[in-house]
mmCIF file of C-alpha atoms in Angstrom:
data_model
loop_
_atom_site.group_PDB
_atom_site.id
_atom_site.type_symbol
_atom_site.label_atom_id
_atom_site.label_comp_id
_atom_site.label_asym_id
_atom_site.label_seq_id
_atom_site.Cartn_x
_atom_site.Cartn_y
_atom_site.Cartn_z
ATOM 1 C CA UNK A 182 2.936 -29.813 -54.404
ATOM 2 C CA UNK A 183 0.497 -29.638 -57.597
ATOM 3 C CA UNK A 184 -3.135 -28.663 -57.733
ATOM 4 C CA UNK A 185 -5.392 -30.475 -59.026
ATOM 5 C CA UNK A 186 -8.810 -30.647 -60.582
ATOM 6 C CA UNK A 187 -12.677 -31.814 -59.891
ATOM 7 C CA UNK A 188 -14.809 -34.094 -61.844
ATOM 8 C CA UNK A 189 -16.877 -31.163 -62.486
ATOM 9 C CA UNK A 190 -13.447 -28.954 -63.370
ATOM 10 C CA UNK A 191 -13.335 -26.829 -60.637
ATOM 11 C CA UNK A 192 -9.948 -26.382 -59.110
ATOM 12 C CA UNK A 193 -9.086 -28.141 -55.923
ATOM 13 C CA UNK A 194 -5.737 -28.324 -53.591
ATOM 14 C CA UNK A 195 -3.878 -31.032 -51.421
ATOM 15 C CA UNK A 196 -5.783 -30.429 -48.218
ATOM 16 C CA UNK A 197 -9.706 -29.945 -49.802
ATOM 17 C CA UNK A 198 -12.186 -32.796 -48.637
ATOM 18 C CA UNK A 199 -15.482 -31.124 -50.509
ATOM 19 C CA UNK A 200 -15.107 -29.473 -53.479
ATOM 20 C CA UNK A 201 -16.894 -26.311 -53.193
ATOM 21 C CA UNK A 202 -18.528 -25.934 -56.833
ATOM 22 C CA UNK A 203 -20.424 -29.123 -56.673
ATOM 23 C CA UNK A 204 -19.901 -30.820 -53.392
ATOM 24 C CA UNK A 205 -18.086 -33.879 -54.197
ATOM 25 C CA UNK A 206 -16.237 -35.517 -51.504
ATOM 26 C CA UNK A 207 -12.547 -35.373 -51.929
ATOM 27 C CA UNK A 208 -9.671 -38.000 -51.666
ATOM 28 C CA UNK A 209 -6.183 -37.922 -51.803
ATOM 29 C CA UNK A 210 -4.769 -41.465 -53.316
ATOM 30 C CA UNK A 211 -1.495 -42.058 -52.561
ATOM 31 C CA UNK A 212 -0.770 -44.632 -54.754
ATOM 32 C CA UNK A 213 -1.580 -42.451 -57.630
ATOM 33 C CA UNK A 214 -0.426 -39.145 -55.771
ATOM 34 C CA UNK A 215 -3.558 -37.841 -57.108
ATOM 35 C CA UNK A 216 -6.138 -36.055 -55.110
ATOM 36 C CA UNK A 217 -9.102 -37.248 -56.647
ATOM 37 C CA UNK A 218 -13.169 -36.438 -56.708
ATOM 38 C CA UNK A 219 -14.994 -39.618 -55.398
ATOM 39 C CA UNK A 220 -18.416 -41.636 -55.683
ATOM 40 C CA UNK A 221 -19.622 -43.658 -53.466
ATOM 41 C CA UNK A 222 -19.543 -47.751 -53.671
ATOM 42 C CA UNK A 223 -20.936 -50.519 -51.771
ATOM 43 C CA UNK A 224 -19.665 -51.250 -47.944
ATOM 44 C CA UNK A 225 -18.786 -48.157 -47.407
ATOM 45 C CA UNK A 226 -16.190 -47.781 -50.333
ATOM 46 C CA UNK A 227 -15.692 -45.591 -52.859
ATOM 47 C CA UNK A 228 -14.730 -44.994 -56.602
ATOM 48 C CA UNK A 229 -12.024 -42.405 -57.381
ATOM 49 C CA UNK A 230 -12.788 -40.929 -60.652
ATOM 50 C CA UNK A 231 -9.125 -40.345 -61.681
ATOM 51 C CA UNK A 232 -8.583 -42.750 -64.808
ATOM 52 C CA UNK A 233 -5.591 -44.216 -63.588
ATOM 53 C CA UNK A 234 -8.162 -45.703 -60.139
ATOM 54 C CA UNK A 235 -11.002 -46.938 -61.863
ATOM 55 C CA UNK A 236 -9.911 -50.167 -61.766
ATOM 56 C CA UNK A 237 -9.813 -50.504 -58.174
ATOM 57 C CA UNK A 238 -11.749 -48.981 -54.777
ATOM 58 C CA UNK A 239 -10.946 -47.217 -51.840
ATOM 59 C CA UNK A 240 -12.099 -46.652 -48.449
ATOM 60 C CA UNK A 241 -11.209 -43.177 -46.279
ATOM 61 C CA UNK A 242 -8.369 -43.822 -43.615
ATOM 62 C CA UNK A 243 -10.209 -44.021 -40.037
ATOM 63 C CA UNK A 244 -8.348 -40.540 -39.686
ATOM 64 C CA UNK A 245 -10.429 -38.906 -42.626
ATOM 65 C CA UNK A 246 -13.896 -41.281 -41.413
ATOM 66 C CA UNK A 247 -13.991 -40.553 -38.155
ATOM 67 C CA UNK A 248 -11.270 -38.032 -36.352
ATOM 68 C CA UNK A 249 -11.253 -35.278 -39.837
ATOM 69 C CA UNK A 250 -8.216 -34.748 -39.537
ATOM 70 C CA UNK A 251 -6.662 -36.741 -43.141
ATOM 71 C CA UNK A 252 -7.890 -36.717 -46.016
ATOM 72 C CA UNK A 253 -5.937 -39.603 -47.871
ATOM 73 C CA UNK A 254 -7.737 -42.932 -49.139
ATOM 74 C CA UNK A 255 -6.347 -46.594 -48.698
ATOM 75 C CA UNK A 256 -6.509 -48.475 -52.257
ATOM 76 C CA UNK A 257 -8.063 -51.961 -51.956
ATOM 77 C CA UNK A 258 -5.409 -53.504 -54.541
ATOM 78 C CA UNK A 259 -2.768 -52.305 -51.526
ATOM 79 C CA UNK A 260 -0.622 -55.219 -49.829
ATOM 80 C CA UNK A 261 -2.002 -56.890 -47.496
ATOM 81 C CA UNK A 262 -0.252 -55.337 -44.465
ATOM 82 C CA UNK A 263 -1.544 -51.973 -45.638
ATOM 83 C CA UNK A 264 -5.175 -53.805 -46.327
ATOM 84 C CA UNK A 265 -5.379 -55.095 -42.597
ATOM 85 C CA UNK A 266 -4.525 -51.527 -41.090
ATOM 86 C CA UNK A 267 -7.436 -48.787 -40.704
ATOM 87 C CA UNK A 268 -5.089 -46.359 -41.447
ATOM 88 C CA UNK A 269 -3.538 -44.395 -44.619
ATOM 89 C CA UNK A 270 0.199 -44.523 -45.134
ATOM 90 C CA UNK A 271 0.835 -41.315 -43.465
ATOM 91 C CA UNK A 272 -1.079 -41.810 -40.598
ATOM 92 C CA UNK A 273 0.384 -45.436 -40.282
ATOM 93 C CA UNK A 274 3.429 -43.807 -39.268
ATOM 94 C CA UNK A 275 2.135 -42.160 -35.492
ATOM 95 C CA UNK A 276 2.735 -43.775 -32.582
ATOM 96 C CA UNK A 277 1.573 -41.305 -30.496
ATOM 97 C CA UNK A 278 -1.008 -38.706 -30.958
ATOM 98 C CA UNK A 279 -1.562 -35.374 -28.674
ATOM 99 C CA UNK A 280 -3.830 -35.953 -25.623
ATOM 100 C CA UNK A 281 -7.498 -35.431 -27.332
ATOM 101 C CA UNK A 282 -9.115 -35.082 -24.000
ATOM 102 C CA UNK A 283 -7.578 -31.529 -24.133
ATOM 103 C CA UNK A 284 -9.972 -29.044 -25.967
ATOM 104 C CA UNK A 285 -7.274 -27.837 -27.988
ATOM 105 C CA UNK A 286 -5.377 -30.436 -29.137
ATOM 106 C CA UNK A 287 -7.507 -31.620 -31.640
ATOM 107 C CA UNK A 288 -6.778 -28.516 -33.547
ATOM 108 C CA UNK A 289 -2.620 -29.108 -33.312
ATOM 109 C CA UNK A 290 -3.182 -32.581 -33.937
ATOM 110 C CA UNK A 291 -4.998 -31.707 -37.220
ATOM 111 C CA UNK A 292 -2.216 -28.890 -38.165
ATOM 112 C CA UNK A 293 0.400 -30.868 -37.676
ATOM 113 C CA UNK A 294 -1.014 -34.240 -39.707
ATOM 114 C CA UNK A 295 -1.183 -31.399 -42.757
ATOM 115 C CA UNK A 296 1.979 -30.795 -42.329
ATOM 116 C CA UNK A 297 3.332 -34.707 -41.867
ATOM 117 C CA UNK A 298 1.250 -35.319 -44.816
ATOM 118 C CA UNK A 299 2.891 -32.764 -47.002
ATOM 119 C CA UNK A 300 6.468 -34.542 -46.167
ATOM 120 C CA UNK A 301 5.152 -37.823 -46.757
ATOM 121 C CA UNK A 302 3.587 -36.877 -49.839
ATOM 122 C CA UNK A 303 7.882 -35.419 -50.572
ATOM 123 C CA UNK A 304 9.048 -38.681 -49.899
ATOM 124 C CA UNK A 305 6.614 -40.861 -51.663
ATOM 125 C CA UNK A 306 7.154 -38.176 -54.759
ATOM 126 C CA UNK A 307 11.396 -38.787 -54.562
ATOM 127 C CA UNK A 308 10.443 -42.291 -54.148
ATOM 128 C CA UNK A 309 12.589 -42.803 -51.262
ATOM 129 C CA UNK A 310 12.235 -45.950 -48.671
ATOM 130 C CA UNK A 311 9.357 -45.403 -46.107
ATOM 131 C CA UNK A 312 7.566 -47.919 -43.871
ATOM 132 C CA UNK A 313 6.549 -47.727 -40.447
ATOM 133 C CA UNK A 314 8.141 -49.490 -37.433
ATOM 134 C CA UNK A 315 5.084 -52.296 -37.497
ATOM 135 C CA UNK A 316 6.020 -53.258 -41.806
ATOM 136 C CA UNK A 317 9.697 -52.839 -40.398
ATOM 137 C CA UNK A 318 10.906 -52.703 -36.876
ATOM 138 C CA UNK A 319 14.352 -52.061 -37.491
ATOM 139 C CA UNK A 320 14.582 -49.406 -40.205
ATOM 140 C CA UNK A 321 11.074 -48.474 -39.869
ATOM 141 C CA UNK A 322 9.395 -44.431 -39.427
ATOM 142 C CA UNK A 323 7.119 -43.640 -36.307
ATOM 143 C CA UNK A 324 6.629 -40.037 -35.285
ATOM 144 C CA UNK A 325 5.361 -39.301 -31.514
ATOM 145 C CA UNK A 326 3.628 -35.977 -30.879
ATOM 146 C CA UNK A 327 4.090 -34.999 -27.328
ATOM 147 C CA UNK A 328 3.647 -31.982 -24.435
ATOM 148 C CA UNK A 329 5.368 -30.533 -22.297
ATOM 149 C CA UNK A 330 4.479 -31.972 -18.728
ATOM 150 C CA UNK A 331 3.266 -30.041 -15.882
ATOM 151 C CA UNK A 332 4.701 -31.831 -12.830
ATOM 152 C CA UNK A 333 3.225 -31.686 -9.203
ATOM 153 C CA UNK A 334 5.708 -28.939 -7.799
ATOM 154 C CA UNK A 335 4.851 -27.037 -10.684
ATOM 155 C CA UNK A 336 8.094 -27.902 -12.703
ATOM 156 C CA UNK A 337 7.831 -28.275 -16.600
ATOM 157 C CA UNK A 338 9.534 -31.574 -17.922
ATOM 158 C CA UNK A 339 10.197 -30.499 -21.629
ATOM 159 C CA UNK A 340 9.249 -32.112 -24.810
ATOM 160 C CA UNK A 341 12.616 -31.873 -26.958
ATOM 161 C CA UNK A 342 11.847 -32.258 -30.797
ATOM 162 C CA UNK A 343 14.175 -34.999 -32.664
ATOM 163 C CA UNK A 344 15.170 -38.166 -33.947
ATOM 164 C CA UNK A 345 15.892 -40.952 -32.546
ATOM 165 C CA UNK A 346 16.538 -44.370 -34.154
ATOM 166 C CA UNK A 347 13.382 -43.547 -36.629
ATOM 167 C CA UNK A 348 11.603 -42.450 -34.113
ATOM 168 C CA UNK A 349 10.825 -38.707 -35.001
ATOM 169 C CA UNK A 350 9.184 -36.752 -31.590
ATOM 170 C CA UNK A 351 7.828 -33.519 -32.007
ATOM 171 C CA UNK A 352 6.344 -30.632 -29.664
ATOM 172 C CA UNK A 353 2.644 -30.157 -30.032
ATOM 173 C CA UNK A 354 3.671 -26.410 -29.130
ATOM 174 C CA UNK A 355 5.608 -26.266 -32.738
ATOM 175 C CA UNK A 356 1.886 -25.985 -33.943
ATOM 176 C CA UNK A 357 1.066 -23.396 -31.928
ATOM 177 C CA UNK A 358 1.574 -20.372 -34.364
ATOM 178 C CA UNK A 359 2.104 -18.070 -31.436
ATOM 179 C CA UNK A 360 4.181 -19.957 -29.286
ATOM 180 C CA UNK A 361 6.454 -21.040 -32.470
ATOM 181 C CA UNK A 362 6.735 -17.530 -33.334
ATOM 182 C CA UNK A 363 8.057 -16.827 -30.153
ATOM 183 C CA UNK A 364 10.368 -19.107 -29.983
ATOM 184 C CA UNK A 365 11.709 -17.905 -33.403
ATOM 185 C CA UNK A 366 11.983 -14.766 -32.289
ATOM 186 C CA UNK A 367 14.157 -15.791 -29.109
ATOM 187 C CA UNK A 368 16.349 -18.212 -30.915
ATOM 188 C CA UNK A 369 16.738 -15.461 -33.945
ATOM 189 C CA UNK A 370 15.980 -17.437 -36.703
ATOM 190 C CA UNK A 371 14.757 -15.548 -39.963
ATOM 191 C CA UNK A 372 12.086 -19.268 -40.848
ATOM 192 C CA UNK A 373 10.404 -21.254 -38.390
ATOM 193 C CA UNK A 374 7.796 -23.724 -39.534
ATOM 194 C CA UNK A 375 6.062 -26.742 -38.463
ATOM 195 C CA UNK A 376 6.466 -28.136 -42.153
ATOM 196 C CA UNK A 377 10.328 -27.531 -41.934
ATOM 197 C CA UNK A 378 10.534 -29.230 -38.248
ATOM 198 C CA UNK A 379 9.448 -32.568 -40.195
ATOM 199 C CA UNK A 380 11.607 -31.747 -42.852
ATOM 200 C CA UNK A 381 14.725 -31.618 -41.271
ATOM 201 C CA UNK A 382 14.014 -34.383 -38.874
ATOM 202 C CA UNK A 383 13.797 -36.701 -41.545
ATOM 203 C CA UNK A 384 16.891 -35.756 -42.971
ATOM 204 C CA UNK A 385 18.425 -37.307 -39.695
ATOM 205 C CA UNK A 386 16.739 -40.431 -40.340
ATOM 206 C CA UNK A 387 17.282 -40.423 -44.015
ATOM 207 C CA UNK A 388 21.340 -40.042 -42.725
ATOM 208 C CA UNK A 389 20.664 -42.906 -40.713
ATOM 209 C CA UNK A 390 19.126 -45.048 -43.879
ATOM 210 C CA UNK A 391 21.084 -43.824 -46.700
ATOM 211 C CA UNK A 392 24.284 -42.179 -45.857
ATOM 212 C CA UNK A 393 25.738 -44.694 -42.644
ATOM 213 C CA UNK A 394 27.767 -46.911 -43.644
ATOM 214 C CA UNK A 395 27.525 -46.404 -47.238
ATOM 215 C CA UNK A 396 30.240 -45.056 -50.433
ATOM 216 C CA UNK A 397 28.460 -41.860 -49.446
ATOM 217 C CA UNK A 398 30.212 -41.248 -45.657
ATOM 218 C CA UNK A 399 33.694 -40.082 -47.170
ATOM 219 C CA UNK A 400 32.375 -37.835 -49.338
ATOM 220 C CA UNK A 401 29.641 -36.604 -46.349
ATOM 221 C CA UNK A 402 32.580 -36.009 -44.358
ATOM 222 C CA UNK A 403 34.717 -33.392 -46.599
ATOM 223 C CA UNK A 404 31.740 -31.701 -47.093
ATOM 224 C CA UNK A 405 29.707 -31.096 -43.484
ATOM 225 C CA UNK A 406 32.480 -32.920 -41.505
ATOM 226 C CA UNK A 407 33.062 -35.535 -39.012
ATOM 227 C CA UNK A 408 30.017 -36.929 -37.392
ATOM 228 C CA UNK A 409 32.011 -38.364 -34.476
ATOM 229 C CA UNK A 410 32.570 -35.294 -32.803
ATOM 230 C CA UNK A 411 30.796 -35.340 -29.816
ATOM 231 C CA UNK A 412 26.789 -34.049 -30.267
ATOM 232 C CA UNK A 413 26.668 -32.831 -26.599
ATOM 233 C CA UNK A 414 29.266 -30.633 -26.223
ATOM 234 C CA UNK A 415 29.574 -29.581 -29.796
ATOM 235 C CA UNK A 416 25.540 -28.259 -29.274
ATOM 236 C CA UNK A 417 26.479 -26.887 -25.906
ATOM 237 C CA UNK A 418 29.212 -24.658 -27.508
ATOM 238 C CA UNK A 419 26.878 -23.332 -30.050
ATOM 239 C CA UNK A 420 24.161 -22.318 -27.674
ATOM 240 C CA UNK A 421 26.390 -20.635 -25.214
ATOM 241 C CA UNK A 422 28.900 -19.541 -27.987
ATOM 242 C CA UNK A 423 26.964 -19.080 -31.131
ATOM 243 C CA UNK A 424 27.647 -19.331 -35.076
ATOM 244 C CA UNK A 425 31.212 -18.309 -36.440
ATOM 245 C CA UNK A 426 31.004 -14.825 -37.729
ATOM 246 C CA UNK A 427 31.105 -15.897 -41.346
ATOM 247 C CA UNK A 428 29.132 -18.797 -41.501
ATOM 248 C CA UNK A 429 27.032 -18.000 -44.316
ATOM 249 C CA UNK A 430 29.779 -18.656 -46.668
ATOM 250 C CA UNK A 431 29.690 -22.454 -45.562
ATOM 251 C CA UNK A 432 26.571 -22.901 -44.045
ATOM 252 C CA UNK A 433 22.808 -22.875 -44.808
ATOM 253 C CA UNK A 434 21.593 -21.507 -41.518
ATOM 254 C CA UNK A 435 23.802 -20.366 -38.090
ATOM 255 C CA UNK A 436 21.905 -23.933 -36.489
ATOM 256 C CA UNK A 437 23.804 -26.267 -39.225
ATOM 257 C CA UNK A 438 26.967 -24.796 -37.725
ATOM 258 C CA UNK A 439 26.549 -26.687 -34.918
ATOM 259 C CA UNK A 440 27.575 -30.280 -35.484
ATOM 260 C CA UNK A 441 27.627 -31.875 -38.793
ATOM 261 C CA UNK A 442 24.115 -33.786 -38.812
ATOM 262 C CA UNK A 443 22.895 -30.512 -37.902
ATOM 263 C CA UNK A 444 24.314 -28.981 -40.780
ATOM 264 C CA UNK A 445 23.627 -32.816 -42.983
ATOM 265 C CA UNK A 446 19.758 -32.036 -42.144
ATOM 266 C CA UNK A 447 19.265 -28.650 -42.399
ATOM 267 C CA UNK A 448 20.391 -28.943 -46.082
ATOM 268 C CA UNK A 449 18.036 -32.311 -46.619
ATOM 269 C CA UNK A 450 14.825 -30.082 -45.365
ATOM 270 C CA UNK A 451 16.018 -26.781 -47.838
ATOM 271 C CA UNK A 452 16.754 -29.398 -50.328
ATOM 272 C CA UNK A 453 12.677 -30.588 -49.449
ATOM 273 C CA UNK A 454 11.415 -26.894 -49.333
ATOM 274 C CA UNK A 455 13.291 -26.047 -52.703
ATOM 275 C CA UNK A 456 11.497 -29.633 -54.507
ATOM 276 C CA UNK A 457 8.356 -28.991 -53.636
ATOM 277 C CA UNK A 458 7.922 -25.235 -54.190
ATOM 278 C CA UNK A 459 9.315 -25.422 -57.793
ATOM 279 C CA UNK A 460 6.881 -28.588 -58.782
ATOM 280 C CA UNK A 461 3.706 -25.281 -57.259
ATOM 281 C CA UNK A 462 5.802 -23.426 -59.591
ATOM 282 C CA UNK A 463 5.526 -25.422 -62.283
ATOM 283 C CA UNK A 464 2.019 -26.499 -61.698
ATOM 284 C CA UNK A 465 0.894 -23.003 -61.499
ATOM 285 C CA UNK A 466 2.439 -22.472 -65.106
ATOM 286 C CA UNK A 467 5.795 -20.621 -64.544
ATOM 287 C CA UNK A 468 7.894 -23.072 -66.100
ATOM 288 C CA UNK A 469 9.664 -21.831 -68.832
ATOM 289 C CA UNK A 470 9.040 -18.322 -68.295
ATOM 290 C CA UNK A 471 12.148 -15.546 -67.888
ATOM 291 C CA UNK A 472 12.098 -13.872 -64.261
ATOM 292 C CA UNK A 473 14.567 -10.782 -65.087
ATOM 293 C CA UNK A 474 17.198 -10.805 -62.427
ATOM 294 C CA UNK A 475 19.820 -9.703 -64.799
ATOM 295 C CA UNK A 476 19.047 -6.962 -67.368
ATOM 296 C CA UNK A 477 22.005 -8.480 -68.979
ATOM 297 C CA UNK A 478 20.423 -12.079 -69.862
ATOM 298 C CA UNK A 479 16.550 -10.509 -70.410
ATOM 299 C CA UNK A 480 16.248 -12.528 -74.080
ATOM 300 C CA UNK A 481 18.504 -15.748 -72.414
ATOM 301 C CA UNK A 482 16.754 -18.795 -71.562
ATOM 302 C CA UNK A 483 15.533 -19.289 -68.055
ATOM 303 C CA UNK A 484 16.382 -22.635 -65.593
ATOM 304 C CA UNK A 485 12.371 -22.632 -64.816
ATOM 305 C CA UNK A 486 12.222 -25.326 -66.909
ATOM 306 C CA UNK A 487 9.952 -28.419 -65.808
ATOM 307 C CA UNK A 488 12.521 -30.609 -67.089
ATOM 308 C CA UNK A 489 15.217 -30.424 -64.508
ATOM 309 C CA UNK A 490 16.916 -33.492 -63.755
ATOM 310 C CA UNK A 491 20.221 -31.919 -62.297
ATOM 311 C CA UNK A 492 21.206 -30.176 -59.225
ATOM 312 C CA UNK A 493 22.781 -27.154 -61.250
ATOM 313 C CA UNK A 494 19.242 -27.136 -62.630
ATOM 314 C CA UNK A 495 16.948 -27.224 -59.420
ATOM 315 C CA UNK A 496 19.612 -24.403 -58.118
ATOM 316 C CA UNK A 497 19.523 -22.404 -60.640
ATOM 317 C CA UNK A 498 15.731 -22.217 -61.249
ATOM 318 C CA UNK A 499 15.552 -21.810 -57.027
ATOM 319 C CA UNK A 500 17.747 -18.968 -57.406
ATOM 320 C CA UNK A 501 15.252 -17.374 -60.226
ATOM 321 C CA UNK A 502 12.429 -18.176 -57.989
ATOM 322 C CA UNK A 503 13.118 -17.267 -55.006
ATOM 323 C CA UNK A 504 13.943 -13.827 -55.621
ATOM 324 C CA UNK A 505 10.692 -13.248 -57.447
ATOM 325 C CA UNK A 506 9.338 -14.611 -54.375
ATOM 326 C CA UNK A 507 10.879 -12.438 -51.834
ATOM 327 C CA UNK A 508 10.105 -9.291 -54.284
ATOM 328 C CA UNK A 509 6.608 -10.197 -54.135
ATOM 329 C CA UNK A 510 6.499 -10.460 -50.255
ATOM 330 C CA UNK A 511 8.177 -7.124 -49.789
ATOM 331 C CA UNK A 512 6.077 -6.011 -51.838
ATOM 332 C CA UNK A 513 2.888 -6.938 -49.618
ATOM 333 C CA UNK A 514 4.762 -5.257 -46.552
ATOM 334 C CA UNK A 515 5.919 -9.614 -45.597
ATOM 335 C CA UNK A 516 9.306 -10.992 -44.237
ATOM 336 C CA UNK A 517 10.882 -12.822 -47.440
ATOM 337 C CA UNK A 518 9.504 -15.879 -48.036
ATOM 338 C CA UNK A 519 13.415 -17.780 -48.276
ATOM 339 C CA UNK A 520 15.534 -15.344 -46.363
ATOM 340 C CA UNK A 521 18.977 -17.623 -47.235
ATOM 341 C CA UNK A 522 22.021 -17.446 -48.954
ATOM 342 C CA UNK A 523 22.952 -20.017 -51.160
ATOM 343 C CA UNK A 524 26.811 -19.338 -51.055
ATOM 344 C CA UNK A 525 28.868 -22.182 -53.443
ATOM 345 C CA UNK A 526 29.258 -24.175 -50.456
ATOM 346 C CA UNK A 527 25.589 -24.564 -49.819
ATOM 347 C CA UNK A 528 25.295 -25.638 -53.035
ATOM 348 C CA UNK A 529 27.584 -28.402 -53.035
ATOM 349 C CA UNK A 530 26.053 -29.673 -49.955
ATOM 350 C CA UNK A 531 22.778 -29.307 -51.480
ATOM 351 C CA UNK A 532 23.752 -31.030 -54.629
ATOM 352 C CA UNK A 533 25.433 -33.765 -52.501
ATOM 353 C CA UNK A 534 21.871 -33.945 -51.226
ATOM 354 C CA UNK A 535 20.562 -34.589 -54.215
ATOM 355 C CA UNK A 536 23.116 -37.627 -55.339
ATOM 356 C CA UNK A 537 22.139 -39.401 -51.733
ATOM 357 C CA UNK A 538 18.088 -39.205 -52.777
ATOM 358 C CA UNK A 539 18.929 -40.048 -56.195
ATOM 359 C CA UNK A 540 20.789 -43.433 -54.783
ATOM 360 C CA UNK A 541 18.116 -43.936 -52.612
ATOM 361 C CA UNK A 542 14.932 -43.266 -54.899
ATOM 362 C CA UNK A 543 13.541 -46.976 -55.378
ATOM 363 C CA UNK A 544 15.250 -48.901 -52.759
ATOM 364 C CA UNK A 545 13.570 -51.621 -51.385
ATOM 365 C CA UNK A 546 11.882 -51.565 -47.385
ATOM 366 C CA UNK A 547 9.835 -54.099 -45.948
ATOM 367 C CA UNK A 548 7.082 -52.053 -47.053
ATOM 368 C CA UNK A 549 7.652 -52.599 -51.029
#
């Protein structure tokens, strides 16, 4: 994610809607993946005063206008299905929304659109196929954000976060910081986030769009094995069983043990979280500079280089990264900020990862 800048210079970020030097409203565009400064227009539109959107106007999605809780702009030079919807690209993909007659939930609703933004923002970046289920009904995105249910003998019906033919449901309690950690805590995993939740459900319905029936399922299946194997029972082993003893040498976390599209989107969403902190690397200025992991290499030439375009690449400036990272949180008294092991197998997987987006990046929805 990059950081960006003001009209009037001042540094601003993905989520700002005023800058706070001079006051400017704030847009993000995403057909520029810019977040701009903007001036107001006639009807109620506005001028972005990027170069690149000069020649064209924008109006605030009816999220951003009236419900704060986006900040992204629709373009007027858009198609015409995007023109005739109220609604930014990201937001275009909800179906349902938390209850908003519930004090609260206008809060989680608002966390957890930053958080679907920041993924949309991933895919749009990596140029990979995305439209909702209105531009495309058959391969199209929704996402449904749901509660738990109170019934009237005082049972709890459960909200179970997943995917299901691109439909991607998620527990309103996952933005609860205190009832995530909690749940964390009980399942023992070293990272919980809401960001990673959306992360690694769209790697099942990326799976779904670029990996079924594709050149890419034989190769899938010697690395993270046969998705056949029966999801029920094989999840039902690993909650009452476990992870093998030694799965770090194979897996990314003890959950992708559990059936191979576990283990297929586990490795999308690190392959997400690794992207998008090295481009806030390199935005920030660290590209190209030597993080001294090996006393041995101190005068070689670092992989934080902004011009990585393979997988040995993006690995090997993670690597660099990440443990500059975790010294830095230890060093403020914080858990590590990637506590994983990327063991050779990982890496494959990951870099298999990679080759699936790479085929993908460009390819044509109803949307385009």
């Amino acid at each position: 994610m990059k950081t960006y800048t003001c009209a009037c210079g001042q540094l601003i970020f993905f989520e700002n809607v005023t800058c706070v030097a001079c006051g400017r409203e704030l847009g993000f565009l995403p057909d520029l993946l810019r977040l701009s400064s903007l001036e107001p227009a006639e009807n109620g539109l506005f001028n972005a005063t990027e170069a690149e959107a000069k020649v064209r106007l924008y109006e605030k999605c009816q999220n951003y206008a009236k419900a704060s809780v986006c900040n992204w702009m629709i373009s007027t030079a858009s198609s015409p299905t995007q023109k005739d919807s109220p609604f930014c690209v990201s937001c275009r993909l909800n179906q349902t929304i938390p209850d908003l007659s519930i004090q609260q939930n206008h809060a989680i609703w608002s966390r957890m659109e930053t958080a679907k933004r920041r993924l949309v923002y991933s895919l749009l970046n990596l140029k990979l196929p995305i439209a909702n289920k209105t531009e495309d009904p058959k391969q199209g995105l929704a996402f449904a954000f749901l509660s738990d249910v109170v019934n009237s003998d005082g049972s709890v019906t459960k909200v179970l976060t997943g995917h299901e033919n691109g439909l991607i449901t998620l527990n309103v309690a996952e933005a609860d910081d205190a009832a995530r950690e909690k749940m964390r805590l009980a399942m023992t995993e070293p990272y919980r986030t809401l960001l990673g939740h959306f992360r690694h459900e769209i790697g099942h319905y990326y799976w779904d769009r670029l990996v079924r029936g594709t050149k890419f399922v034989e190769g899938y299946r010697e690395l993270f094995g046969d998705e056949q194997a029966d999801y029920k029972e094989a999840l039902k082993k690993y909650y009452s069983e476990g992870a093998p003893a030694n799965w770090q040498d194979h897996y990314i976390s003890a959950y992708a043990t559990s059936h191979p599209w576990e283990d297929w989107a586990e490795s999308w969403a690190h392959f997400m979280h690794i992207q998008d902190a090295l481009e806030v690397a390199d935005d920030f200025g660290l590209a190209g500079k030597i993080i001294r992991i090996d006393p041995k290499k101190n005068a070689g030439k670092s992989w934080l280089s902004s011009g990585r375009t393979t997988p040995e690449e993006i690995i090997g400036a993670w690597s660099e990264l990440s443990i500059a990272l975790n010294s830095i949180n230890r060093s403020m008294g914080l858990q590590d900020t990637y506590p994983f092991v990327l063991s050779p197998a990982v890496v494959n997987k990951l870099r298999f990862v990679f080759e699936v987006i790479s085929a993908g990046a460009g390819k044509t929805t109803a949307a385009s």
